[in-house]
Short mmCIF file of C-alpha atoms in Angstrom, two decimals:
data_model
loop_
_atom_site.label_atom_id
_atom_site.label_comp_id
_atom_site.label_asym_id
_atom_site.label_seq_id
_atom_site.Cartn_x
_atom_site.Cartn_y
_atom_site.Cartn_z
CA MET E 1 12.70 46.04 93.25
CA SER E 2 12.97 48.42 90.29
CA THR E 3 11.55 47.15 86.99
CA LEU E 4 14.27 49.03 85.07
CA MET E 5 17.60 47.30 84.45
CA SER E 6 20.89 49.05 84.99
CA PRO E 7 23.14 49.82 81.99
CA THR E 8 25.51 47.05 83.06
CA GLU E 9 22.65 44.55 83.35
CA LEU E 10 21.32 45.48 79.88
CA ARG E 11 24.83 45.25 78.47
CA ASP E 12 25.36 41.78 79.91
CA LEU E 13 21.96 40.65 78.62
CA ILE E 14 22.66 41.81 75.09
CA ARG E 15 25.99 39.95 75.02
CA ASP E 16 24.35 36.78 76.35
CA ALA E 17 21.16 36.88 74.33
CA LEU E 18 22.32 37.71 70.83
CA PRO E 19 23.19 34.54 68.95
CA ALA E 20 26.80 33.99 67.98
CA GLU E 21 27.48 32.74 64.47
CA SER E 22 27.33 28.98 64.74
CA ALA E 23 29.77 26.67 63.00
CA GLU E 24 27.22 23.83 63.13
CA TYR E 25 25.36 23.88 59.86
CA GLY E 26 21.94 22.34 59.61
CA ALA E 27 20.97 22.80 63.24
CA PRO E 28 17.69 24.70 63.81
CA PRO E 29 17.88 27.84 66.00
CA PRO E 30 17.07 27.48 69.73
CA GLU E 31 13.33 27.77 70.17
CA HIS E 32 13.60 30.87 72.37
CA GLN E 33 15.34 32.63 69.48
CA PHE E 34 12.71 31.71 66.89
CA PHE E 35 11.31 34.75 65.11
CA VAL E 36 9.04 35.01 62.09
CA PRO E 37 9.21 38.30 60.17
CA LYS E 38 5.90 39.14 58.65
CA THR E 39 7.54 39.75 55.28
CA HIS E 40 8.79 36.13 55.24
CA ALA E 41 5.32 34.60 55.53
CA ARG E 42 4.64 34.60 51.79
CA ALA E 43 8.06 33.14 51.01
CA LEU E 44 7.46 30.20 53.40
CA HIS E 45 4.10 29.23 51.90
CA PRO E 46 4.29 25.84 50.21
CA ASN E 47 3.11 27.32 46.89
CA ILE E 48 6.26 29.49 46.65
CA PRO E 49 8.94 27.23 45.08
CA ILE E 50 11.83 29.71 44.78
CA VAL E 51 12.94 31.78 47.81
CA LEU E 52 15.53 34.44 47.08
CA GLY E 53 17.83 36.14 49.55
CA ASP E 54 21.33 37.52 49.96
CA ARG E 55 23.80 36.22 52.51
CA GLY E 56 22.56 36.51 56.10
CA THR E 57 18.88 37.06 55.29
CA GLY E 58 17.72 33.67 56.59
CA LYS E 59 17.88 31.03 53.82
CA SER E 60 19.78 28.42 55.87
CA TYR E 61 17.88 29.45 58.98
CA TRP E 62 14.59 28.46 57.36
CA TRP E 63 16.06 25.36 55.68
CA ALA E 64 16.97 24.05 59.15
CA ALA E 65 13.91 25.36 61.01
CA LEU E 66 11.43 23.83 58.55
CA GLN E 67 12.89 20.37 59.19
CA SER E 68 12.23 20.66 62.93
CA ARG E 69 8.80 19.61 64.17
CA PRO E 70 8.86 21.97 67.22
CA HIS E 71 9.84 24.89 64.96
CA ARG E 72 7.09 24.05 62.49
CA ALA E 73 4.66 24.08 65.41
CA LEU E 74 5.90 27.53 66.40
CA LEU E 75 5.60 28.70 62.80
CA GLY E 76 2.05 27.38 62.60
CA HIS E 77 1.19 29.30 65.75
CA GLN E 78 2.92 32.59 64.89
CA ALA E 79 2.21 32.67 61.16
CA PRO E 80 -0.73 30.37 60.30
CA ASP E 81 -1.00 31.94 56.83
CA THR E 82 2.13 30.00 55.86
CA ARG E 83 0.03 26.78 55.89
CA ILE E 84 2.94 25.04 57.61
CA ASN E 85 2.46 23.35 60.98
CA ALA E 86 3.93 20.56 63.09
CA ASP E 87 2.39 17.86 60.89
CA THR E 88 3.78 19.16 57.61
CA LEU E 89 6.22 16.71 56.08
CA VAL E 90 9.58 18.32 55.27
CA PHE E 91 12.37 16.42 53.51
CA PRO E 92 15.91 17.73 53.02
CA GLY E 93 16.66 17.76 49.28
CA PHE E 94 20.14 19.30 49.57
CA GLY E 95 21.96 21.35 52.16
CA LYS E 96 25.20 22.26 53.84
CA THR E 97 25.03 19.16 56.00
CA LEU E 98 26.45 16.15 54.12
CA ASP E 99 23.82 13.37 54.00
CA LEU E 100 24.46 10.90 51.18
CA HIS E 101 21.48 8.79 52.31
CA ARG E 102 19.13 11.62 51.29
CA TYR E 103 20.89 13.43 48.47
CA PRO E 104 24.13 13.20 46.40
CA ASP E 105 27.25 15.21 47.17
CA LYS E 106 29.21 17.40 44.82
CA ASP E 107 31.38 14.63 43.36
CA THR E 108 28.39 12.37 42.84
CA PHE E 109 26.49 15.11 41.00
CA GLY E 110 29.50 15.68 38.73
CA HIS E 111 29.84 11.96 38.04
CA LEU E 112 26.11 11.53 37.26
CA LEU E 113 26.08 14.53 34.90
CA GLY E 114 29.25 13.26 33.27
CA GLN E 115 27.51 9.97 32.52
CA GLY E 116 24.82 11.90 30.63
CA HIS E 117 22.05 11.88 33.20
CA LYS E 118 19.78 14.90 33.06
CA SER E 119 19.83 17.31 35.97
CA ARG E 120 16.06 17.16 36.42
CA MET E 121 16.10 13.38 36.64
CA ILE E 122 18.82 13.42 39.28
CA TRP E 123 16.78 15.80 41.47
CA LYS E 124 13.61 13.82 40.79
CA THR E 125 15.35 10.71 42.04
CA VAL E 126 16.09 12.50 45.32
CA VAL E 127 12.36 13.33 45.70
CA VAL E 128 11.08 9.92 44.63
CA TRP E 129 13.47 8.07 46.88
CA SER E 130 12.64 10.03 49.97
CA ALA E 131 8.93 9.70 49.36
CA GLY E 132 9.13 5.98 48.60
CA THR E 133 11.35 5.28 51.57
CA PHE E 134 9.10 7.20 53.89
CA ALA E 135 6.02 5.39 52.62
CA ALA E 136 7.66 1.99 53.15
CA GLU E 137 8.97 2.84 56.65
CA HIS E 138 5.74 4.36 57.98
CA GLY E 139 3.08 1.98 56.69
CA LEU E 140 1.70 4.67 54.45
CA GLY E 141 -1.78 3.73 53.31
CA ALA E 142 -2.88 1.61 56.27
CA THR E 143 -6.62 1.51 56.87
CA ALA E 144 -8.21 2.34 60.18
CA GLY E 145 -7.62 -0.49 62.62
CA ASP E 146 -4.80 -2.12 60.65
CA GLU E 147 -2.37 -3.58 63.23
CA GLY E 148 1.02 -1.97 63.02
CA GLY E 149 -0.12 0.61 60.52
CA GLY E 150 -0.37 4.34 60.99
CA TRP E 151 1.88 7.34 61.12
CA GLY E 152 2.74 7.38 64.79
CA HIS E 153 5.85 5.18 64.53
CA GLY E 154 8.29 7.82 63.28
CA GLY E 155 9.27 8.79 66.80
CA GLY E 156 11.42 11.63 68.05
CA ASP E 157 11.64 14.91 66.19
CA GLY E 158 11.77 13.40 62.69
CA TYR E 159 9.67 14.63 59.83
CA GLY E 160 7.34 11.62 60.24
CA ALA E 161 6.60 11.94 63.97
CA GLY E 162 2.98 12.23 65.00
CA LEU E 163 1.44 12.58 61.57
CA TRP E 164 -1.06 9.79 62.04
CA ASP E 165 -2.04 7.99 65.22
CA GLY E 166 -3.46 4.85 63.72
CA SER E 167 -7.05 5.63 64.68
CA GLY E 168 -8.20 6.18 61.10
CA PHE E 169 -10.79 8.63 59.85
CA GLY E 170 -13.44 7.30 62.20
CA ASP E 171 -15.92 6.70 59.33
CA GLY E 172 -14.40 3.63 57.71
CA ARG E 173 -12.72 5.45 54.87
CA VAL E 174 -9.53 3.91 53.48
CA ILE E 175 -6.35 5.88 53.28
CA PRO E 176 -5.01 5.69 49.68
CA ARG E 177 -2.12 3.25 49.64
CA VAL E 178 1.25 3.76 47.94
CA GLU E 179 1.44 0.51 45.97
CA VAL E 180 4.71 1.21 44.16
CA ARG E 181 7.75 -0.07 46.06
CA LEU E 182 11.28 0.99 45.31
CA PRO E 183 14.04 -1.58 44.75
CA ARG E 184 16.74 -1.88 47.37
CA LEU E 185 19.49 0.25 45.82
CA SER E 186 22.17 1.90 47.88
CA SER E 187 24.04 4.12 45.38
CA TRP E 188 22.70 7.21 43.66
CA GLN E 189 24.08 5.96 40.37
CA GLU E 190 21.85 2.88 40.62
CA ARG E 191 18.85 4.90 41.79
CA VAL E 192 19.06 7.47 38.97
CA ALA E 193 19.53 4.67 36.43
CA TRP E 194 16.36 2.91 37.82
CA LEU E 195 14.29 6.07 37.68
CA THR E 196 15.46 6.83 34.13
CA ALA E 197 14.50 3.34 33.04
CA ASN E 198 11.21 3.34 34.98
CA PRO E 199 9.71 6.85 34.62
CA GLU E 200 6.11 5.57 34.72
CA GLU E 201 6.65 3.72 38.01
CA ALA E 202 8.35 6.79 39.52
CA GLY E 203 5.46 8.99 38.42
CA ARG E 204 2.89 6.60 39.79
CA LEU E 205 4.67 6.52 43.17
CA LEU E 206 4.54 10.30 43.44
CA GLN E 207 0.89 10.30 42.37
CA GLN E 208 -0.02 7.77 45.04
CA PHE E 209 1.99 9.62 47.66
CA ASP E 210 0.24 12.81 46.76
CA ALA E 211 -3.18 11.10 47.01
CA THR E 212 -2.37 9.97 50.58
CA MET E 213 -1.19 13.46 51.54
CA GLN E 214 -4.41 14.89 50.17
CA ALA E 215 -6.51 12.37 52.07
CA ILE E 216 -4.99 13.34 55.42
CA GLU E 217 -4.67 17.01 54.48
CA ARG E 218 -0.90 17.22 54.88
CA ASP E 219 1.67 19.02 52.70
CA SER E 220 5.03 17.49 51.77
CA ILE E 221 7.85 19.90 51.07
CA TRP E 222 11.38 19.20 49.85
CA VAL E 223 13.82 21.96 50.89
CA PHE E 224 17.07 22.81 49.06
CA ASP E 225 19.82 25.14 50.28
CA ALA E 226 23.55 25.83 49.96
CA LEU E 227 23.50 24.76 46.35
CA ASP E 228 26.92 26.37 45.84
CA ASP E 229 28.25 23.18 47.43
CA ALA E 230 26.74 21.01 44.72
CA ALA E 231 29.24 22.03 42.03
CA ASP E 232 32.81 23.30 41.54
CA ASP E 233 32.22 25.28 38.34
CA ALA E 234 29.56 27.67 37.07
CA THR E 235 28.46 25.46 34.16
CA THR E 236 27.72 22.47 36.40
CA PHE E 237 26.08 24.73 39.02
CA PHE E 238 23.63 26.38 36.61
CA THR E 239 22.87 23.01 35.00
CA LEU E 240 21.83 21.72 38.43
CA ILE E 241 19.86 24.89 39.23
CA GLU E 242 17.98 24.72 35.97
CA GLY E 243 17.13 21.04 36.45
CA LEU E 244 15.98 21.73 40.02
CA SER E 245 13.85 24.60 38.80
CA GLN E 246 12.20 22.29 36.28
CA LEU E 247 11.45 19.79 39.02
CA ALA E 248 10.01 22.50 41.29
CA LEU E 249 7.66 23.47 38.48
CA GLU E 250 6.75 19.85 37.82
CA LEU E 251 5.82 19.25 41.47
CA ARG E 252 3.27 22.08 41.27
CA SER E 253 1.09 19.72 39.20
CA PHE E 254 0.44 17.75 42.38
CA ARG E 255 -1.89 18.89 45.13
CA ARG E 256 0.29 18.28 48.20
CA LEU E 257 3.92 17.89 46.90
CA ARG E 258 6.11 20.96 46.73
CA ALA E 259 9.73 22.04 46.45
CA LYS E 260 11.19 25.05 48.18
CA VAL E 261 14.56 26.15 46.76
CA PHE E 262 16.60 28.77 48.64
CA LEU E 263 18.84 30.74 46.27
CA ARG E 264 20.77 33.98 46.11
CA THR E 265 19.05 36.48 43.84
CA ASP E 266 21.91 36.53 41.34
CA GLN E 267 21.87 32.73 41.08
CA PHE E 268 18.26 32.63 39.86
CA GLU E 269 18.46 35.68 37.61
CA ASP E 270 21.34 34.29 35.57
CA ARG E 271 20.34 33.88 31.95
CA ARG E 272 21.48 30.25 32.11
CA VAL E 273 18.47 29.45 34.31
CA GLY E 274 15.01 29.47 32.85
CA ARG E 275 15.54 28.15 29.33
CA PHE E 276 12.82 25.54 29.71
CA PRO E 277 9.07 25.90 28.89
CA ASP E 278 6.95 27.83 31.41
CA ALA E 279 10.03 29.03 33.33
CA SER E 280 8.36 32.45 33.54
CA LYS E 281 5.70 30.90 35.80
CA LEU E 282 8.37 29.94 38.24
CA ARG E 283 9.83 33.41 38.29
CA ALA E 284 6.42 34.95 38.87
CA SER E 285 5.91 32.74 41.95
CA SER E 286 9.31 33.42 43.59
CA ALA E 287 9.54 35.53 46.76
CA PRO E 288 12.36 37.43 48.47
CA LEU E 289 13.56 37.19 52.06
CA ARG E 290 13.78 40.81 53.13
CA TRP E 291 13.73 42.45 56.55
CA LEU E 292 11.95 45.66 57.38
CA THR E 293 13.67 47.92 59.93
CA THR E 294 10.80 47.36 62.38
CA GLU E 295 11.26 43.61 62.05
CA LEU E 296 14.94 43.83 62.92
CA PHE E 297 14.18 45.69 66.13
CA GLY E 298 11.27 43.31 66.85
CA LEU E 299 13.81 40.50 66.58
CA LEU E 300 16.03 42.27 69.07
CA TRP E 301 13.24 42.68 71.66
CA GLN E 302 12.27 39.02 71.29
CA LEU E 303 15.86 37.83 71.73
CA LEU E 304 16.33 39.91 74.83
CA GLY E 305 12.94 39.10 76.34
CA ASN E 306 13.16 35.35 75.76
CA HIS E 307 16.69 34.74 77.04
CA PRO E 308 16.26 31.80 79.43
CA ARG E 309 18.52 33.21 82.15
CA ASP E 310 16.97 36.68 82.20
CA GLY E 311 14.04 35.76 84.41
CA GLY E 312 11.71 38.14 82.65
CA ARG E 313 13.66 41.27 83.67
CA TYR E 314 13.89 42.70 80.17
CA ARG E 315 10.19 42.10 79.53
CA GLN E 316 9.44 44.15 82.61
CA ASP E 317 11.92 46.79 81.52
CA LEU E 318 10.27 47.02 78.10
CA TYR E 319 6.76 47.37 79.52
CA ALA E 320 7.99 49.90 82.09
CA THR E 321 9.46 51.99 79.31
CA LEU E 322 6.24 51.78 77.29
CA PHE E 323 4.01 52.69 80.25
CA ALA E 324 6.25 55.40 81.64
CA GLU E 325 6.68 57.13 78.29
CA GLY E 326 3.11 56.55 77.08
CA LEU E 327 0.97 59.29 75.64
CA SER E 328 -0.92 59.74 78.91
CA LYS E 329 2.35 60.42 80.82
CA ARG E 330 0.57 58.95 83.88
CA GLY E 331 3.25 56.39 84.88
CA ILE E 332 2.49 52.79 85.83
CA SER E 333 -0.66 51.78 87.66
CA LYS E 334 -0.79 48.98 90.28
CA LYS E 335 -2.66 46.79 87.83
CA GLU E 336 0.03 47.33 85.18
CA GLN E 337 2.71 46.58 87.72
CA GLN E 338 1.03 43.24 88.44
CA GLU E 339 0.84 42.46 84.72
CA MET E 340 4.52 43.14 84.43
CA LEU E 341 5.38 40.85 87.31
CA VAL E 342 3.57 38.01 85.58
CA LEU E 343 6.02 38.37 82.66
CA ALA E 344 8.75 36.73 84.72
CA ALA E 345 6.87 33.43 84.68
CA ALA E 346 6.03 33.39 80.95
CA THR E 347 7.77 30.68 78.92
CA GLU E 348 6.93 32.01 75.48
CA TRP E 349 6.75 35.75 74.91
CA THR E 350 6.08 37.95 71.90
CA PRO E 351 6.65 41.70 72.15
CA PRO E 352 3.44 43.75 72.19
CA PRO E 353 2.29 44.90 68.71
CA GLU E 354 3.33 48.53 69.18
CA ALA E 355 6.87 47.35 69.96
CA GLN E 356 6.96 45.38 66.73
CA PHE E 357 5.35 47.76 64.23
CA ASP E 358 5.38 51.34 65.63
CA ALA E 359 8.66 53.06 64.70
CA LYS E 360 8.14 55.79 67.31
CA VAL E 361 7.73 53.19 70.05
CA GLN E 362 10.75 51.28 68.82
CA GLU E 363 12.81 54.43 68.84
CA ARG E 364 11.93 55.00 72.49
CA LEU E 365 12.85 51.40 73.37
CA PHE E 366 16.17 51.47 71.48
CA HIS E 367 17.17 54.81 72.93
CA ARG E 368 16.56 53.33 76.36
CA ILE E 369 19.61 51.14 75.42
CA THR E 370 21.73 53.69 73.53
CA GLY E 371 20.70 57.12 74.63
CA PRO E 372 18.98 59.59 72.26
CA TYR E 373 21.91 60.94 70.21
CA MET E 374 24.89 59.79 68.15
CA GLY E 375 26.97 62.33 70.03
CA GLU E 376 26.48 64.96 72.69
CA THR E 377 23.57 66.55 70.79
CA ALA E 378 21.10 65.74 68.05
CA ARG E 379 23.44 67.23 65.43
CA LYS E 380 25.04 63.82 64.70
CA GLY E 381 21.76 61.97 64.41
CA PHE E 382 19.67 59.49 66.39
CA PRO E 383 20.75 55.87 67.01
CA TYR E 384 17.42 54.27 65.96
CA LYS E 385 17.66 55.82 62.53
CA TRP E 386 21.41 56.00 62.27
CA LEU E 387 22.19 52.28 62.69
CA PRO E 388 19.87 50.83 59.96
CA SER E 389 20.65 53.61 57.51
CA HIS E 390 24.37 52.83 57.81
CA LEU E 391 23.88 49.04 57.66
CA ALA E 392 21.82 49.11 54.46
CA ASP E 393 23.25 48.23 51.08
CA ALA E 394 22.58 50.25 47.93
CA HIS E 395 19.14 48.68 47.63
CA GLY E 396 18.25 49.61 51.17
CA ASP E 397 18.37 46.01 52.36
CA ILE E 398 19.78 45.00 55.77
CA SER E 399 20.55 41.46 56.86
CA PRO E 400 19.83 40.38 60.45
CA ARG E 401 23.36 39.00 60.59
CA SER E 402 24.80 42.51 60.02
CA PHE E 403 22.32 44.07 62.49
CA LEU E 404 23.07 41.63 65.31
CA ALA E 405 26.82 41.61 64.67
CA ALA E 406 26.87 45.41 64.90
CA LEU E 407 24.98 45.38 68.19
CA MET E 408 27.19 42.64 69.70
CA THR E 409 30.35 44.54 68.83
CA ALA E 410 28.89 47.83 70.00
CA THR E 411 28.07 46.27 73.38
CA GLN E 412 31.53 44.81 73.80
CA HIS E 413 33.20 48.07 72.70
CA THR E 414 31.18 49.97 75.28
CA ALA E 415 32.12 47.50 78.01
CA ASP E 416 35.81 47.80 77.10
CA HIS E 417 36.05 51.57 76.62
CA PHE E 418 33.06 53.14 78.38
CA PRO E 419 32.14 50.75 81.23
CA ARG E 420 30.58 53.52 83.37
CA HIS E 421 28.50 55.01 80.55
CA GLU E 422 24.96 55.91 81.53
CA HIS E 423 23.53 53.71 78.81
CA ALA E 424 24.18 50.10 77.77
CA ILE E 425 25.68 51.15 74.38
CA HIS E 426 27.82 54.22 73.74
CA PHE E 427 27.48 55.90 70.34
CA ARG E 428 31.16 55.18 69.67
CA GLY E 429 30.31 51.53 70.18
CA LEU E 430 27.78 51.81 67.34
CA HIS E 431 30.58 53.13 65.14
CA ALA E 432 32.70 50.10 66.05
CA GLY E 433 29.72 47.82 65.40
CA LEU E 434 29.27 49.28 61.94
CA HIS E 435 32.91 48.62 61.16
CA GLU E 436 32.57 44.99 62.25
CA ALA E 437 29.38 44.52 60.26
CA SER E 438 31.12 45.98 57.21
CA ARG E 439 34.09 43.65 57.67
CA ILE E 440 31.75 40.67 57.82
CA ARG E 441 29.72 41.88 54.83
CA VAL E 442 32.81 42.35 52.66
CA GLY E 443 33.86 38.81 53.61
CA GLU E 444 30.45 37.55 52.54
CA ILE E 445 30.48 39.37 49.24
CA ALA E 446 33.79 37.61 48.48
CA GLU E 447 31.65 34.73 47.21
CA HIS E 448 31.54 37.01 44.14
CA PRO E 449 35.31 36.96 43.51
CA TRP E 450 35.11 39.64 40.82
CA VAL E 451 34.01 42.37 43.28
CA GLU E 452 37.29 42.75 45.17
CA PRO E 453 39.45 43.36 42.07
CA LEU E 454 37.04 46.14 41.05
CA VAL E 455 36.74 47.93 44.39
CA LEU E 456 40.14 47.56 46.07
CA PRO E 457 42.05 49.77 43.53
CA LEU E 458 39.87 52.69 44.63
CA ALA E 459 40.99 52.65 48.27
CA GLY E 460 43.21 55.61 49.09
CA GLU E 461 42.73 57.04 45.63
CA ILE E 462 39.27 58.61 45.62
CA GLY E 463 36.68 59.55 48.20
CA VAL E 464 32.98 58.78 48.23
CA PRO E 465 30.94 59.98 46.39
CA PHE E 466 32.98 60.09 43.18
CA ASP E 467 32.60 60.52 39.44
CA PHE E 468 32.72 57.28 37.46
CA ALA E 469 35.14 59.02 35.06
CA ASP E 470 37.69 58.96 37.89
CA VAL E 471 37.34 55.22 38.30
CA GLU E 472 38.10 54.09 34.74
CA PRO E 473 41.78 55.21 34.71
CA LEU E 474 42.39 53.49 38.06
CA TRP E 475 40.97 50.24 36.70
CA GLU E 476 42.99 50.62 33.49
CA ALA E 477 46.22 51.22 35.44
CA VAL E 478 45.99 47.87 37.25
CA GLY E 479 44.40 45.94 34.34
CA VAL E 480 41.19 45.11 36.15
CA LEU E 481 39.44 43.75 33.05
CA ASP E 482 42.26 41.23 32.61
CA ASP E 483 41.80 39.81 36.12
CA PRO E 484 40.83 36.10 35.80
CA ASP E 485 37.88 36.44 38.18
CA VAL E 486 36.60 39.50 36.33
CA ARG E 487 36.87 37.70 33.00
CA GLN E 488 35.20 34.60 34.44
CA ALA E 489 32.23 36.80 35.47
CA GLU E 490 31.98 37.92 31.80
CA ILE E 491 32.70 41.55 32.67
CA ASP E 492 34.28 43.01 29.55
CA SER E 493 33.95 46.77 29.99
CA PRO E 494 33.87 49.44 32.74
CA ALA E 495 30.17 50.05 32.01
CA VAL E 496 29.31 46.38 32.58
CA ALA E 497 31.44 46.36 35.78
CA SER E 498 29.53 49.34 37.14
CA GLU E 499 26.20 47.81 36.19
CA ARG E 500 27.06 44.57 38.02
CA LEU E 501 28.12 46.43 41.16
CA VAL E 502 24.87 48.40 41.13
CA HIS E 503 22.86 45.21 40.68
CA LEU E 504 24.68 43.60 43.62
CA GLY E 505 24.04 46.64 45.86
CA VAL E 506 27.72 47.51 46.34
CA TRP E 507 27.23 50.98 44.94
CA ARG E 508 24.49 53.16 43.45
CA GLN E 509 24.28 56.07 41.02
CA MET E 510 22.99 59.25 42.62
CA LYS E 511 20.67 61.72 40.91
CA THR E 512 23.68 63.92 40.32
CA GLY E 513 25.28 61.11 38.31
CA ARG E 514 27.99 60.49 40.89
CA ILE E 515 28.61 57.09 42.48
CA ASP E 516 27.85 56.47 46.15
CA VAL E 517 29.05 53.48 48.17
CA PRO E 518 26.99 52.66 51.28
CA ASP E 519 28.93 52.34 54.53
CA ILE E 520 28.27 48.62 54.87
CA TYR E 521 30.74 48.21 51.95
CA ARG E 522 32.68 51.52 52.03
CA LEU E 523 34.29 50.92 55.42
CA GLY E 524 35.26 47.34 54.75
CA TYR E 525 36.91 48.27 51.48
CA GLY E 526 38.75 51.26 53.00
CA LEU E 527 37.05 54.03 51.03
CA ALA E 528 37.04 57.46 52.70
CA ARG E 529 34.06 59.80 52.93
CA LYS E 530 34.41 63.42 53.97
CA GLY E 531 32.36 63.99 57.11
CA GLY E 532 31.25 60.37 57.33
CA VAL E 533 32.13 57.53 59.73
CA PRO E 534 35.92 57.55 59.78
CA LEU E 535 38.06 54.62 58.64
CA LEU E 536 40.03 52.63 61.16
CA ARG E 537 43.49 53.91 62.03
CA ASP E 538 46.06 51.26 62.83
CA GLY E 539 43.24 48.85 63.40
CA GLU E 540 41.52 51.05 65.97
CA LEU E 541 38.46 53.21 65.76
CA ARG E 542 39.06 56.89 66.46
CA ARG E 543 37.49 57.77 69.79
#
């Protein structure tokens, strides 16, 4: 049996293996899809309290994955430098999944702030209550040999499972006990009022909890995501973010207690955050979630090679491509063939290092799927370089969501229009994939409602690149600066508008002084470019 897959087989595998956008928030990714970009390792370390990333870069992915014991085990194996493993305690501090037992919802936050409670104290109540509840439920502080004590009673996949087996240290040492016990209060209003009235007791509980964590060498991390859902208005939102930032800094005074807050870059850079003492320390210890091009393709190989119904066929295909096109040009030896056959039985597979980090090798593997050119010849470019360059925003950043959406659409477009093509993906399919990725990206950027009023008036009026002097009269003609969303964003001049669009990565100023709009936004907003990827005509891509 040939080790190489047919174009149809590769096409079917891509459609089956690439994850569809899930409507179920808070669920960790399937374990066979778990992937750790090397550039994310620093951001995941417990000592990094603020993790910044745009839509689709992985904030919610990590929020969910960190709460899963099996995924923490995978993370500890694949990226031990993160200091996170199966036994790390991870508590949800806020997220897309509504869980009033663990944190307040939007209306409760608004009510608590309206009563005069400080944002930091509300968030601290979330942390104290989860720590105190966990300590009470898991016999935290039991000595070796105590009947019914230990950490092994959490069960299942919860954050307390398997942390301690009740056998003790083996040398008679006593595990520090959490002596402070929380009162039985069911509402967040009562809990915040108690903590406000008993700050010393709350502080002592955290100190004792930290001492226990230190004794058993375990980290405790509270993770916060989807904070847009915590408030209806900007003032309330930034009040909550500033209070949470203060708490994240406060937890750094402990040895084993940490917060990890996932935010969009613009949310943390707003001048309304960081007005408290030592806020600069928090900014200095933040880290971005970014994806290198090689990491995006490494993710693709791992998704294809770990699909549970593939039976190891793609792994064999990948190795056959590497061996057959190797520098020696000697083909595949019998020993290498045997190694490739073993791949079918592997349950956990990571692409070989050269397939993850070597751009030349990745180009060979991707062109095995797409063919070597973006047309009949090299004049139109090469798919491996073409796709990421057209998916990047003005900062050069690409989200895995855009990358995978483009490939999924490209595969389906090829199946619909070029089913007998000699490769799994036709170059016209990549054009269609870029359009779909742009459509999705423009939908995502709509969370900044001021962007659309600025960019839409340009469609059909000017082509990219353009002089900014040509933009101002178009904005003036439709009264852009009077748009409620533009005013709400405190944009009061064309210069400020341009600066904000540059900062967001929607457009960039070229060395010539002209304005360029990357395709990931240009196509979705209907801006033409002479000689570039054409716009859709009547909803269809020109073939």
